[in-house]
Short mmCIF file of C-alpha atoms in Angstrom, two decimals:
data_model
loop_
_atom_site.label_atom_id
_atom_site.label_comp_id
_atom_site.label_asym_id
_atom_site.label_seq_id
_atom_site.Cartn_x
_atom_site.Cartn_y
_atom_site.Cartn_z
CA MET A 1 0.00 0.00 0.00
CA ASP A 2 1.30 3.43 -0.91
CA THR A 3 2.02 5.71 2.05
CA LEU A 4 1.70 8.87 -0.04
CA THR A 5 -1.44 10.60 -1.22
CA LYS A 6 -2.19 10.60 -4.95
CA LYS A 7 -1.06 14.22 -5.16
CA GLN A 8 2.20 13.53 -3.30
CA ARG A 9 2.93 10.46 -5.45
CA SER A 10 2.19 12.44 -8.61
CA TYR A 11 4.65 15.13 -7.52
CA CYS A 12 7.35 12.55 -6.74
CA MET A 13 6.90 10.81 -10.09
CA SER A 14 7.00 14.11 -11.98
CA ARG A 15 10.48 14.75 -10.57
CA ILE A 16 11.92 11.62 -12.20
CA ARG A 17 13.97 12.49 -15.25
CA SER A 18 14.22 10.56 -18.48
CA LYS A 19 17.40 12.33 -19.59
CA TRP A 20 20.43 13.55 -17.64
CA THR A 21 19.78 11.21 -14.74
CA LYS A 22 22.39 11.02 -11.98
CA PRO A 23 23.98 7.83 -13.39
CA GLU A 24 24.13 9.41 -16.87
CA ILE A 25 25.73 12.56 -15.46
CA LYS A 26 28.38 10.50 -13.64
CA PHE A 27 29.10 8.56 -16.83
CA HIS A 28 29.30 11.79 -18.86
CA ASN A 29 31.62 13.47 -16.34
CA TYR A 30 33.92 10.44 -16.32
CA LEU A 31 34.15 10.40 -20.13
CA LYS A 32 34.66 14.16 -20.20
CA GLY A 33 37.37 13.96 -17.52
CA TYR A 34 39.34 11.50 -19.63
CA LYS A 35 38.62 13.46 -22.82
CA ILE A 36 36.76 10.57 -24.43
CA LYS A 37 34.71 12.02 -27.27
CA HIS A 38 31.01 11.28 -26.82
CA LYS A 39 27.52 12.65 -27.38
CA MET A 40 24.75 12.59 -24.80
CA HIS A 41 21.22 11.78 -25.99
CA PRO A 42 22.03 12.02 -29.69
CA LYS A 43 19.16 12.11 -32.11
CA VAL A 44 19.82 8.73 -33.72
CA VAL A 45 17.66 5.69 -34.30
CA GLY A 46 17.27 3.63 -31.13
CA SER A 47 17.66 6.62 -28.75
CA PRO A 48 20.81 5.61 -26.85
CA ASP A 49 21.85 7.65 -23.82
CA ILE A 50 25.43 8.02 -25.05
CA ILE A 51 27.22 7.53 -28.36
CA LEU A 52 30.97 7.03 -28.63
CA SER A 53 31.08 7.76 -32.36
CA ASP A 54 34.83 7.11 -32.77
CA TYR A 55 34.22 3.56 -31.55
CA ARG A 56 30.75 3.10 -33.10
CA VAL A 57 29.39 2.30 -29.64
CA ALA A 58 25.94 3.04 -28.24
CA VAL A 59 25.53 3.04 -24.47
CA PHE A 60 22.30 2.70 -22.55
CA VAL A 61 22.37 3.69 -18.89
CA HIS A 62 19.45 1.81 -17.37
CA GLY A 63 17.77 2.37 -14.04
CA CYS A 64 17.25 -0.86 -12.13
CA PHE A 65 13.54 -0.18 -11.59
CA TRP A 66 12.54 1.25 -14.97
CA HIS A 67 14.31 -1.39 -17.05
CA LYS A 68 13.77 -4.41 -14.78
CA CYS A 69 17.26 -5.21 -13.56
CA LYS A 70 17.55 -8.93 -12.82
CA LEU A 71 19.45 -8.18 -9.61
CA HIS A 72 17.47 -5.33 -8.05
CA PHE A 73 14.02 -5.00 -9.60
CA LYS A 74 11.14 -5.21 -7.15
CA ALA A 75 7.66 -4.98 -8.62
CA PRO A 76 5.50 -2.30 -7.03
CA LYS A 77 2.78 -3.65 -4.77
CA SER A 78 0.28 -0.92 -5.59
CA ASN A 79 -1.27 -0.03 -8.95
CA LYS A 80 -0.12 -3.27 -10.58
CA GLN A 81 -2.43 -2.76 -13.57
CA PHE A 82 -0.33 0.29 -14.48
CA TRP A 83 3.17 -0.86 -13.53
CA GLU A 84 3.29 -4.38 -14.97
CA PRO A 85 2.57 -3.34 -18.60
CA LYS A 86 4.66 -0.18 -18.21
CA ILE A 87 7.81 -2.06 -17.17
CA LYS A 88 7.14 -4.86 -19.68
CA ASN A 89 6.89 -2.29 -22.50
CA ASN A 90 10.13 -0.64 -21.37
CA VAL A 91 11.95 -3.98 -21.67
CA ILE A 92 10.40 -4.66 -25.10
CA ASN A 93 11.38 -1.17 -26.30
CA ASP A 94 14.93 -1.67 -24.98
CA LYS A 95 15.29 -4.78 -27.16
CA LYS A 96 13.82 -3.01 -30.22
CA ASN A 97 16.16 -0.04 -29.76
CA GLU A 98 19.20 -2.29 -29.41
CA LYS A 99 18.24 -4.17 -32.57
CA LYS A 100 17.87 -0.92 -34.55
CA LEU A 101 21.29 0.28 -33.45
CA LYS A 102 22.94 -3.07 -34.23
CA GLN A 103 21.46 -2.87 -37.73
CA GLN A 104 23.16 0.53 -38.05
CA GLY A 105 26.50 -1.06 -37.15
CA TYR A 106 26.74 -0.01 -33.48
CA LYS A 107 28.03 -2.17 -30.67
CA ILE A 108 25.65 -1.98 -27.73
CA PHE A 109 26.61 -1.66 -24.09
CA THR A 110 24.07 -1.53 -21.29
CA VAL A 111 25.26 -0.04 -18.04
CA TRP A 112 23.02 -0.58 -15.05
CA GLU A 113 22.51 2.05 -12.40
CA HIS A 114 24.13 -0.22 -9.79
CA ASP A 115 27.28 -0.55 -11.95
CA ILE A 116 28.01 3.18 -12.14
CA LYS A 117 30.32 2.90 -9.13
CA HIS A 118 32.65 0.79 -11.34
CA LEU A 119 33.00 3.29 -14.20
CA LYS A 120 36.72 2.80 -14.71
CA ILE A 121 36.22 -0.92 -15.32
CA ILE A 122 33.14 -0.34 -17.49
CA ILE A 123 34.82 2.25 -19.73
CA LYS A 124 37.90 0.04 -20.11
CA LYS A 125 35.66 -2.88 -21.10
CA ILE A 126 33.79 -0.73 -23.64
CA LEU A 127 36.96 0.66 -25.22
CA THR A 128 38.76 -2.69 -25.39
CA ASN A 129 35.78 -4.59 -26.82
CA THR A 130 35.30 -2.33 -29.84
#
């Protein structure tokens, strides 16, 4: 059961960003600090969060809740009729977007919100696997 009123919950949900989230900002700042050329939220097919065009790499920075992380996702107990299809559609769209980018010749990397604390390892993996 939700402990917030409908108005309070609506306000909280309206504060959630779809672009320039905290994990994306950390990723961006790390790349910028090491002068790794990248574009945030480029207008390309598949809508990746970050493009490393020199490496032909598309990066998605996924939130554990919104994209159903296998390690941390917990389904909401309230308003299941809304949340179940919403999260399911997010996962379906993720797969469609990845497929579109692969068809354009991009390598795809998905970075989960819980992995952001290991950016050095993640960036090294991305750059060495291209």
